XYZ file of C-alpha atoms in Angstrom:
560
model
C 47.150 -55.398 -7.412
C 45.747 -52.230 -6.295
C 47.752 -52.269 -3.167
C 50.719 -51.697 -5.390
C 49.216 -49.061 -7.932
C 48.315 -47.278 -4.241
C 51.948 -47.554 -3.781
C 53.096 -46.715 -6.837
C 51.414 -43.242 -6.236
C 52.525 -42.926 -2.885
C 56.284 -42.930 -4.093
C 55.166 -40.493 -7.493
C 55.700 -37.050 -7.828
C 52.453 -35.625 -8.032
C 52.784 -32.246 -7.805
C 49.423 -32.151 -6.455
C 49.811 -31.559 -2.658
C 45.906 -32.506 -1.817
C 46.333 -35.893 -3.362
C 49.932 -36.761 -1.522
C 47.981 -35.496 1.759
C 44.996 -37.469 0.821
C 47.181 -40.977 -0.127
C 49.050 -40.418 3.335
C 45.838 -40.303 5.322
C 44.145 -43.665 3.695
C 47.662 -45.745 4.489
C 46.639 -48.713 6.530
C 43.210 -48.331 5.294
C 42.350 -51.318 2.989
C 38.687 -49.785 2.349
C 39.792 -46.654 1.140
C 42.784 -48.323 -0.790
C 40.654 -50.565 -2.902
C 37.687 -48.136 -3.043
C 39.898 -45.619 -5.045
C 42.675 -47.999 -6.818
C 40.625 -51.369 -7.670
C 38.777 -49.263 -10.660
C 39.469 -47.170 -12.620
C 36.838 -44.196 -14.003
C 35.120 -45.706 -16.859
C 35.319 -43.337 -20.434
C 31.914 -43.251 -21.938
C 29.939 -41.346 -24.200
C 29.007 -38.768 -21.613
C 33.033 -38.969 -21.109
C 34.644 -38.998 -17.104
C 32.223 -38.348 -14.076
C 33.326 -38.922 -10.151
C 34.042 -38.045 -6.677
C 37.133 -35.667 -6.596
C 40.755 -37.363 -5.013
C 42.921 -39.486 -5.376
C 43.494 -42.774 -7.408
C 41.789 -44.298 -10.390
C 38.787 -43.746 -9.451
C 38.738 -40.452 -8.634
C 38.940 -37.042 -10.796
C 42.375 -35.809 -10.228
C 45.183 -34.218 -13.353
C 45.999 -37.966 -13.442
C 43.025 -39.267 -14.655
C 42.247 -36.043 -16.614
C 45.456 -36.197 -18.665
C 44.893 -39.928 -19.212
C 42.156 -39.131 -20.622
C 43.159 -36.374 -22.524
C 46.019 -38.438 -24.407
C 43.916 -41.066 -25.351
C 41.648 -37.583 -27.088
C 44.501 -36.455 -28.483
C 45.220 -39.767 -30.212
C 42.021 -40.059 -31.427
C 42.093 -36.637 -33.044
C 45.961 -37.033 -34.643
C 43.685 -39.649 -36.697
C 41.209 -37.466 -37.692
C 43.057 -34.675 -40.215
C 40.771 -31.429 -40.182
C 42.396 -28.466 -38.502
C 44.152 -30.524 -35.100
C 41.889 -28.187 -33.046
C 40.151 -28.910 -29.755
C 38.232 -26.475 -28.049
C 38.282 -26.406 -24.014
C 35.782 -24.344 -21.746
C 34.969 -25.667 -17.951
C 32.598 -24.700 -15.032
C 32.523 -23.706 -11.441
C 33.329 -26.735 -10.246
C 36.693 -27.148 -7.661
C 39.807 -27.406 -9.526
C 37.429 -27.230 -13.271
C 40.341 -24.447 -14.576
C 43.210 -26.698 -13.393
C 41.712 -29.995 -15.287
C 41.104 -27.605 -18.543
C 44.994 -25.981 -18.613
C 46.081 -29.673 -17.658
C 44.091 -30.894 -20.836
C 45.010 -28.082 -23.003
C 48.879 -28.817 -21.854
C 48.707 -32.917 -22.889
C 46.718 -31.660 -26.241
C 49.801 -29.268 -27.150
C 52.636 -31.380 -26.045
C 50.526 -34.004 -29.191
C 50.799 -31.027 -31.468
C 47.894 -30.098 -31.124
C 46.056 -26.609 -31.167
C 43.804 -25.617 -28.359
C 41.288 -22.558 -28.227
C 40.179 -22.345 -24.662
C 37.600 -20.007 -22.817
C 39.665 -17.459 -21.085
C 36.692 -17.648 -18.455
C 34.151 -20.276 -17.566
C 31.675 -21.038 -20.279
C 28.409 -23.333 -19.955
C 27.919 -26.299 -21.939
C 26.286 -24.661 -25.281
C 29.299 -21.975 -25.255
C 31.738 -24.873 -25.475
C 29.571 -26.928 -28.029
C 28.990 -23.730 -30.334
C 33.137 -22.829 -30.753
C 33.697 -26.776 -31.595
C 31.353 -25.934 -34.478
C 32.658 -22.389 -35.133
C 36.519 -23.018 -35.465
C 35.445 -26.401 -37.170
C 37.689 -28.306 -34.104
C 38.093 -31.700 -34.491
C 36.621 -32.276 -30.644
C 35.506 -30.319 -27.848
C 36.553 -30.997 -23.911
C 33.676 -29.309 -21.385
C 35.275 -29.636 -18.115
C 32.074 -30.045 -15.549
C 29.968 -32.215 -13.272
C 26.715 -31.041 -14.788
C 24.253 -30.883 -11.224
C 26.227 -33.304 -9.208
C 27.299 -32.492 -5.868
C 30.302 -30.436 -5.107
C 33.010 -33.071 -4.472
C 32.288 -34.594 -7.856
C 33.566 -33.128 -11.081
C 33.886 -34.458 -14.547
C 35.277 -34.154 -18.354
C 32.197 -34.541 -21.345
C 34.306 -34.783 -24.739
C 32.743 -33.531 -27.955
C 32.878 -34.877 -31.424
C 33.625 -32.392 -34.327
C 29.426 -31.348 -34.788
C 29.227 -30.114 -31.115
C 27.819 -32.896 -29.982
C 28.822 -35.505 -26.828
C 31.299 -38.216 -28.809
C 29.758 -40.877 -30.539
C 29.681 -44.194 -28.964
C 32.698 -45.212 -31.769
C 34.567 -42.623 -31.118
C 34.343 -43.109 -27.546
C 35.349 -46.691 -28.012
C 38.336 -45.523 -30.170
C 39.531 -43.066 -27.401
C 38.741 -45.562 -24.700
C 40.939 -48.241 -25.960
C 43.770 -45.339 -26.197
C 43.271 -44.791 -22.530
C 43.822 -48.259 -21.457
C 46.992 -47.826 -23.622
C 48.062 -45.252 -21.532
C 50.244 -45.034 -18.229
C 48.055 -42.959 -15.757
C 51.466 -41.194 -14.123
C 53.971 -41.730 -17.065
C 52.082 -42.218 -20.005
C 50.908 -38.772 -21.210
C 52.826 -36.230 -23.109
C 52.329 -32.909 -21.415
C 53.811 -29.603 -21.500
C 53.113 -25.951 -19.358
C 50.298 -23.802 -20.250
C 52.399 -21.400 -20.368
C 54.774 -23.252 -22.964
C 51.764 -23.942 -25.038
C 50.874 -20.346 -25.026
C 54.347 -19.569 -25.928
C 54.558 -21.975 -28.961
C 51.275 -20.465 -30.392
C 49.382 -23.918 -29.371
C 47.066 -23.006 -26.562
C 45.049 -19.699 -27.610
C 42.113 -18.250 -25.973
C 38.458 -18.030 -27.586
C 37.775 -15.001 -29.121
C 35.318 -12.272 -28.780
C 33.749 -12.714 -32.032
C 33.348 -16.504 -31.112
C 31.082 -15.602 -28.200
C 28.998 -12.449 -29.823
C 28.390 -15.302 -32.940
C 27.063 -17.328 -29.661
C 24.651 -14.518 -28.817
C 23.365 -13.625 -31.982
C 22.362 -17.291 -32.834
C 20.350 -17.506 -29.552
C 18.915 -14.237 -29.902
C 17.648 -14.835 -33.372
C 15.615 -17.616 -31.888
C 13.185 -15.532 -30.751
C 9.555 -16.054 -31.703
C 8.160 -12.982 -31.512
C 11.278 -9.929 -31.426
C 10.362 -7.017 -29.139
C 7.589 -8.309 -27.127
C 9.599 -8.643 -24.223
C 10.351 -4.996 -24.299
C 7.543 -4.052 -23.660
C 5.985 -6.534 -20.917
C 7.237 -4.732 -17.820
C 8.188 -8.673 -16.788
C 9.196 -9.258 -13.025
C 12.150 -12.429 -12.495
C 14.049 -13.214 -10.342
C 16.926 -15.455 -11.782
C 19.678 -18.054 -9.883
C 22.773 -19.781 -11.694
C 23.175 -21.666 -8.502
C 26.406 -19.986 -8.724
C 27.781 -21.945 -11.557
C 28.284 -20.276 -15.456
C 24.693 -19.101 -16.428
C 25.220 -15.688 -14.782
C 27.032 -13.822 -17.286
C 25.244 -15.071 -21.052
C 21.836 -15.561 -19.484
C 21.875 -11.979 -18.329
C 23.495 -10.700 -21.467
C 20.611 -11.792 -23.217
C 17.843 -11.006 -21.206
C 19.118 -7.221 -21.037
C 19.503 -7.783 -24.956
C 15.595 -9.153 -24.648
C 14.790 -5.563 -23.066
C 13.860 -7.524 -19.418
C 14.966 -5.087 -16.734
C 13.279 -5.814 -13.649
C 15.683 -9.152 -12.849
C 16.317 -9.634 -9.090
C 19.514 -12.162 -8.878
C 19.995 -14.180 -5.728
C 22.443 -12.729 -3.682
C 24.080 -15.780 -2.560
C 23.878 -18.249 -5.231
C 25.299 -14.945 -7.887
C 28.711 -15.867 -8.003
C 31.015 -18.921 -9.122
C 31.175 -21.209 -5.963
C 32.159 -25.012 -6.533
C 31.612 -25.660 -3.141
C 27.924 -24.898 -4.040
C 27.039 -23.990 -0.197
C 23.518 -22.330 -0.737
C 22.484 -25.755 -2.948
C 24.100 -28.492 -1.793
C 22.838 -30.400 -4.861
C 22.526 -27.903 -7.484
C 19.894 -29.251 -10.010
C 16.882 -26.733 -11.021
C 14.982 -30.078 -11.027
C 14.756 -30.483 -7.259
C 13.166 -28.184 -4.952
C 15.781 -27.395 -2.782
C 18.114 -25.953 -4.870
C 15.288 -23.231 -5.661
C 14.166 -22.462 -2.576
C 16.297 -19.399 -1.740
C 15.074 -18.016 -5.277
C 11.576 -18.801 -4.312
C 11.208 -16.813 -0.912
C 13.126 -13.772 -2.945
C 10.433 -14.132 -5.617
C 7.570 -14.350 -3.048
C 9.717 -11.120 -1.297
C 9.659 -9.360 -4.469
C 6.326 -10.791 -6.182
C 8.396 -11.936 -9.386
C 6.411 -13.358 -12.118
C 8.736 -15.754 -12.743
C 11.570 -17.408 -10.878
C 14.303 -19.152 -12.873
C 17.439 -21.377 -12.098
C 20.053 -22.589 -13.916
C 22.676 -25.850 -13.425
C 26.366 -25.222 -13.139
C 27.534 -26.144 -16.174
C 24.113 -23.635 -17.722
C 22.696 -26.289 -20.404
C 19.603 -27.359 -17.725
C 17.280 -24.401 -16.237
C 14.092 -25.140 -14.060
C 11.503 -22.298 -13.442
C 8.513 -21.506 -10.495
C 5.625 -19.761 -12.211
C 3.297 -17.008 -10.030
C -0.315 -18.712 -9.849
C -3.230 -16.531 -9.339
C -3.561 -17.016 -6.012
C 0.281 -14.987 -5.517
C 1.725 -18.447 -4.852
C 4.483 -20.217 -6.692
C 4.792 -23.733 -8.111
C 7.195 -25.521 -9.784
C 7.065 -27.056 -13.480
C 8.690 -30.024 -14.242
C 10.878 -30.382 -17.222
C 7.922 -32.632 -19.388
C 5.439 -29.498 -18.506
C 8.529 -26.769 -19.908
C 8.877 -29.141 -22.572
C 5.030 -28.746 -23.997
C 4.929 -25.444 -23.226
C 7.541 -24.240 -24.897
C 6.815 -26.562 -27.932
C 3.167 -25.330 -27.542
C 4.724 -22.004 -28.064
C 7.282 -21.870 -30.408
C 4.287 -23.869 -32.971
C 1.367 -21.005 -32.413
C 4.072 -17.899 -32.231
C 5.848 -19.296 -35.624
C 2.634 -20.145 -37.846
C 1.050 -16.252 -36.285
C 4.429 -14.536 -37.514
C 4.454 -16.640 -41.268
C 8.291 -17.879 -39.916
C 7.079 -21.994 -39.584
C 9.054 -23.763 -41.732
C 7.885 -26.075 -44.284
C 7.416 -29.611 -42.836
C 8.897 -29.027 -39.099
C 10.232 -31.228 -36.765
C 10.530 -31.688 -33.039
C 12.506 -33.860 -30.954
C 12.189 -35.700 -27.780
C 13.697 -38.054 -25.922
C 11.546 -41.332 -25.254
C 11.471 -41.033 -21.680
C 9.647 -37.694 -22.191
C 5.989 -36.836 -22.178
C 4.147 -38.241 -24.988
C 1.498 -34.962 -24.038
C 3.964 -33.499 -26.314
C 3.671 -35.988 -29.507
C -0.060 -34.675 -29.129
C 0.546 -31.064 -28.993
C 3.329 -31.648 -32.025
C 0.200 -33.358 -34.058
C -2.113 -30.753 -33.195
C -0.036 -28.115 -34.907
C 1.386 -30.518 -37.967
C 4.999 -31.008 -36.691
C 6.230 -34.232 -37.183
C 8.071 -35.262 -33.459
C 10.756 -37.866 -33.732
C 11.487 -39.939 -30.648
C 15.279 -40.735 -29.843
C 17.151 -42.390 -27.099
C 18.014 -40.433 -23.612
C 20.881 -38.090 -23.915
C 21.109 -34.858 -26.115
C 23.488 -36.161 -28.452
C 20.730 -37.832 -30.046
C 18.883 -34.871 -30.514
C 21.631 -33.493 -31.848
C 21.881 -36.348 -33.915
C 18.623 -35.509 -36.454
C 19.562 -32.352 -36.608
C 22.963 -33.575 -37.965
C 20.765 -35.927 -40.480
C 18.321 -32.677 -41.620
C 22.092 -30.672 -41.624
C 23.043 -33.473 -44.193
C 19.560 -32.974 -46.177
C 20.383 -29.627 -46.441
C 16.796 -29.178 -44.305
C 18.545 -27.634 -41.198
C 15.581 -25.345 -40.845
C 13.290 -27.709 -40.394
C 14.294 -28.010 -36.590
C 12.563 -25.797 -34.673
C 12.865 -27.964 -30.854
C 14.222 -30.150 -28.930
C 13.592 -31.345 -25.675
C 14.404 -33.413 -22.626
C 12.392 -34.082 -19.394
C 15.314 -33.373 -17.801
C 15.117 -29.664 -18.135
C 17.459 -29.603 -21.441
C 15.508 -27.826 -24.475
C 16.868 -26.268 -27.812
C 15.582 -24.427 -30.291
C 17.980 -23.901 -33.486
C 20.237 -25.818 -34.550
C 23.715 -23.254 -33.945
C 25.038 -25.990 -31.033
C 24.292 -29.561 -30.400
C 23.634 -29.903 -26.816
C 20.933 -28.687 -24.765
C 21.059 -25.174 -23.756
C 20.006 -23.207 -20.830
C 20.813 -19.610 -22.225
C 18.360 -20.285 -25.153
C 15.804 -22.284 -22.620
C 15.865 -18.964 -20.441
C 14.942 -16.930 -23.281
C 12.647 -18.571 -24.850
C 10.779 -19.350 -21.317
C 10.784 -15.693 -20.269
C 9.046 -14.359 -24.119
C 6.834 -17.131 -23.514
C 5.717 -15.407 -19.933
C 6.040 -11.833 -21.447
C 3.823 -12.703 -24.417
C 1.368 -14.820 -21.956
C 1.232 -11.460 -19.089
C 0.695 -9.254 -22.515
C -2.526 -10.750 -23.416
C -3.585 -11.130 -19.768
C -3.286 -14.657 -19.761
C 0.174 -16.229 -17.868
C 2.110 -19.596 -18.076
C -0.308 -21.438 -15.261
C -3.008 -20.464 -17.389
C -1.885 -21.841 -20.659
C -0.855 -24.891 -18.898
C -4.062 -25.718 -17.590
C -5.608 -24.990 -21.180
C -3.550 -27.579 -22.897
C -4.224 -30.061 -20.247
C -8.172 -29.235 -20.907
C -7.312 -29.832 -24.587
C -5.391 -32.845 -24.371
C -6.184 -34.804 -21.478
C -4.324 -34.527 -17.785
C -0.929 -36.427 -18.235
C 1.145 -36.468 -15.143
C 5.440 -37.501 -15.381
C 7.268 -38.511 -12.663
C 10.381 -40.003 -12.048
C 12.188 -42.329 -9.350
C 15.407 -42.955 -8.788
C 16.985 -46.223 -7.015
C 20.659 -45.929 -6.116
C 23.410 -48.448 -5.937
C 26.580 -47.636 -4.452
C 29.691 -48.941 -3.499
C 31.833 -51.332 -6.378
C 29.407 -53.512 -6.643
C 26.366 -51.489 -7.481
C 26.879 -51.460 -11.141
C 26.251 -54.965 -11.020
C 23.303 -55.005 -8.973
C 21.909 -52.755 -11.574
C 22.791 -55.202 -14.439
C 21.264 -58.436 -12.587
C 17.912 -56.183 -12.283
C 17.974 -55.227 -15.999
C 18.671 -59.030 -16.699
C 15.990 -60.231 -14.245
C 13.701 -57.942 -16.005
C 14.195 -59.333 -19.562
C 13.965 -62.834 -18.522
C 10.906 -62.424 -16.571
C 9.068 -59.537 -18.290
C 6.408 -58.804 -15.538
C 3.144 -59.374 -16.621
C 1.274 -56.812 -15.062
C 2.401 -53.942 -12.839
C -0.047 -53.504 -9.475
C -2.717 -54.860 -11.037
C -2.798 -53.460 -14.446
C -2.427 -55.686 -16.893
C 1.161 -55.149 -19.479
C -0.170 -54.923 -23.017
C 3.249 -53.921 -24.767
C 6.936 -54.619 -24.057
C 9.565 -52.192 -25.777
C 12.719 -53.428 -25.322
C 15.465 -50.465 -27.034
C 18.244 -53.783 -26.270
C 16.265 -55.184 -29.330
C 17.348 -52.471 -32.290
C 15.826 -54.396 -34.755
C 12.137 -53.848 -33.049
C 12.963 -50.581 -32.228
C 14.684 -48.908 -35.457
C 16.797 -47.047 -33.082
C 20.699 -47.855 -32.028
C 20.861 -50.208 -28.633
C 19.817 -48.739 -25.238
C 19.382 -50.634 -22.484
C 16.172 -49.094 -21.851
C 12.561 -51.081 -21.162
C 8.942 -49.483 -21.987
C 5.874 -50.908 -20.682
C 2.849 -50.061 -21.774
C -0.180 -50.277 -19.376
C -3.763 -51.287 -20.353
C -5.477 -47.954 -18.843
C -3.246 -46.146 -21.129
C -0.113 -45.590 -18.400
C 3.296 -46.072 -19.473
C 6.194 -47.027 -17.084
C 9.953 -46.576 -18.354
C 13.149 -48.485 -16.584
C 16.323 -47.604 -17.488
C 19.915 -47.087 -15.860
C 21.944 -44.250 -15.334
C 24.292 -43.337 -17.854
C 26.139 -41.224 -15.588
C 25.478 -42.387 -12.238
C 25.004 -45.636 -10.163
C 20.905 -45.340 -10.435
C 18.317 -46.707 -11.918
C 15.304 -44.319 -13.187
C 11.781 -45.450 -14.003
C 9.785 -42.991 -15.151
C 5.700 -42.977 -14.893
C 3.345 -41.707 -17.340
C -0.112 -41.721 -15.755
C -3.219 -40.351 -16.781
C -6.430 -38.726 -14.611
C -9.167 -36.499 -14.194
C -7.529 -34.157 -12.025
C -3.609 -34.229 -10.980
C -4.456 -35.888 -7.765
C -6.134 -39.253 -9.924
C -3.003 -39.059 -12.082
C -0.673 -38.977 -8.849
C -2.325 -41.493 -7.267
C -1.973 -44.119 -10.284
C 1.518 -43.366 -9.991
C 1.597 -44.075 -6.562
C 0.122 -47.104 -6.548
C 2.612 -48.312 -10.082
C 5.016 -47.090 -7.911
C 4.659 -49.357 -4.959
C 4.109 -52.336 -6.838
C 7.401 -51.188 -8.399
C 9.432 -50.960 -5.904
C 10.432 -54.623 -4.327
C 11.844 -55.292 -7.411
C 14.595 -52.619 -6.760
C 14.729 -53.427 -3.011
């Protein structure tokens, strides 16, 4: 079976010279064959991810305008203005996929605005909801590596498509001939017929003045004679983050040379995630060269950024996502009530797998802090629900431990340009009163006890991984351990069980730990992995770390 779709594209016309050079060199090679024809991508929520090549299983214009079509079907059903807006990252071939999309959305009728230059994540999200389209298509691999790249579709709110509407355009795609089956005309002709048109400039100033009217306390950074030194790990955050910082009145902003400018081959960061260490590294030495007070990063597609804060001692250290999270929710709750601009009955957001240091910071300050599933949309989702109430205002943040955070509800995804902002006022108001970000960090773990997050990661490759991962999840249920290294299990969550939960289905497991520990296990939705993530408590970060090592350990056979 896949033998002949392998052959099948051998004998097409695909245009595409890597692709005919790339089927050529696999002839012969059952491995390679079935590796790339035996599967095809799967369309999700979070839309296409993979390795780029070709076959189906790869990202290629085949696969793209396959799944474009079965988009554009689902939108001809949806009346509203036949718009979908397109905007796409560093990533290798990322402005090829988006005029290939655009092209199979105009040859359906219809019209496309598209970002006549790359655009992060929130950019795309905020002209879905500012030319009311009826979906939005961010071509990007988030902080995968650089032979991956991907396609996230967006419902009409800004938000990643709804697991319905996912369904609706999945079924389309299976509907669909991968070399015959799309319509598809030139950019060029689409330009020509009025279809395809570029975003404006009044779409992206809208963009700016939303974020910057986020600020907490306007001015201060003016004034704060703040040192950075900023990386977009040469992906889209270069151009809007430093628009707004410049707009903020923060000068002094070193930018590392060689991670400046768009590069999908990603050279200086092999994995480009402001999460891991490595892809901050060259920004750290330049910070410790220039004695920054803060270093910052952003991902590729610009809706993640991870920061290095100056300790006393001149040295730098990382904060995880959980720790941004706080802080910034810490923050935004003391700045707001001191300026009289706290809504009436606020709310925060967080995802479950995040720190529940936060639920005690939100309690502290009277915010009530819902707790939703992993992945932004959901976020986005109560924000949708207050929209509906006609209580938009009573969203003041959002946040992932996976270095997503929004404050304000003008897009529905998490955003880096905002999370850059908000992170360097924070540090500007913090140096101003002589105090800094390390400080206030340690303060609120005096206040509300020394939580440590951490996450692990198990991967499963190959075409049988996914079920690996699904026999675990199984084995889990059915045997429901006990106790974890010794400590005894005192409560099971399981988010498979919506009835218990009062939230939709996740296949996502919670156990709580008699010493007051949580440990979360859940699979990838993006990847072939499965995450558990610790929540351990201690006198000092090394007691914390420790309990996690040990849960850890006892952890681990079970993913062996």
């Amino acid at each position: 079976m896949y033998q002949d779709e392998y052959r099948r594209w051998l004998d097409a016309d695909l245009i595409d010279c890597d692709l005919k050079t790339e089927l050529m060199r696999i002839e012969g090679d059952e491995e390679a064959i079935k590796e790339r024809f035996a599967v095809s991508l799967q369309f999700g929520t979070a839309g296409l991810r993979g390795t780029l090549g070709a076959g189906t299983n790869r990202m290629n214009i085949w696969v793209v305008r396959q799944a474009t079509q079965g988009v554009a079907d689902w939108v001809k059903t949806q009346g509203g203005t036949q718009t979908v807006a397109i905007s796409y990252d560093s990533r290798l071939k990322g402005w090829t996929f988006a005029k290939d999309a655009a092209g199979v959305l105009a040859a359906n009728g219809i019209k496309v605005l598209i970002y006549d230059e790359l655009m992060p994540v929130p950019a795309l999200s905020f002209a879905t909801r500012y030319y009311n389209c009826n979906a939005g298509i961010m071509v990007t691999a988030s902080h995968n590596p650089a032979k991956y790249n991907g396609y996230k579709a967006y419902g009409p709110d800004g938000c990643q498509m709804t697991d319905d509407a996912a369904a609706v355009v999945y079924d389309a795609i299976q509907k669909t001939d991968i070399l015959t089956g799309a319509k598809y005309m030139s950019f060029a002709e689409g330009v020509e017929k009025g279809l395809i048109r570029f975003v404006g400039e009044d779409c992206k100033e809208a963009l700016y003045e939303a974020i910057e009217a986020r600020q907490v306390r306007p001015g201060l950074a003016k004034t704060s004679g703040l040192k950075l030194v900023y990386s977009p790990l040469n992906g889209t955050g270069l151009v809007p983050v430093t628009r707004i910082l410049k707009d903020l009145g923060i000068t002094d902003v070193t930018i590392v040379p060689e991670q400046e400018y768009p590069n999908g081959y990603f050279t200086t960061a092999p994995y480009p995630n402001p999460e891991i260490f490595e892809a901050l590294k060259m920004g750290l030495e330049l910070a410790e060269k220039t004695g920054a007070d803060l270093m910052l990063a952003t991902d590729p597609d610009a809706d993640r950024v991870g920061i290095a804060m100056k300790c006393p001692d001149g040295s730098y250290e990382l904060v995880s996502g959980n720790e941004m999270g706080v802080l910034l929710l810490d923050y935004i709750c003391a700045g707001r009530i001191e300026k009289g601009t706290m809504p009436k009955n606020p709310v925060a957001v967080k995802s479950i797998v995040s720190t529940p240091l936060a639920d005690k910071v939100a309690e502290h300050y009277g915010v009530e802090l819902r707790n939703v599933l992993t992945g932004f949309k959901w976020i986005g989702d109560q924000i949708a629900q207050l929209e509906a109430a006609g209580e938009t205002d009573r969203f003041i943040f959002g946040f992932e431990e996976s270095y997503g955070y929004l404050a304000g509800p003008y897009v529905r995804d998490k955003d880096a340009v905002i999370g850059s902002m908000l992170i360097c006022e924070m540090a500007a108001y913090y140096r101003s009163i002589g105090s800094s970000i390390k400080q206030r960090l340690e303060e609120i773990y005096a206040e509300y006890g020394r939580y440590l997050n951490t996450v692990d990661s198990f991967e499963f490759p190959g075409l049988s991984g996914m079920d690996k991962m699904a026999g675990i999840m199984a084995g889990l249920r059915e045997n429901a351990p006990a106790e974890i290294g010794g400590r005894k299990v005192v409560s099971v969550t399981d988010y498979a069980k919506p009835e218990e939960t009062g939230l939709p289905k996740a296949n996502v497991l919670i156990y709580g730990l008699e010493n007051g520990c949580t440990v979360v296990v859940r699979p990838s939705g993006t990847e072939p992995k499965i995450k558990t993530y610790f929540t351990t408590l201690g006198k000092n970060k090394e007691e914390a770390m420790a309990e996690k090592e040990h849960l850890a350990a006892a952890l681990a056979p079970l993913f062996a």
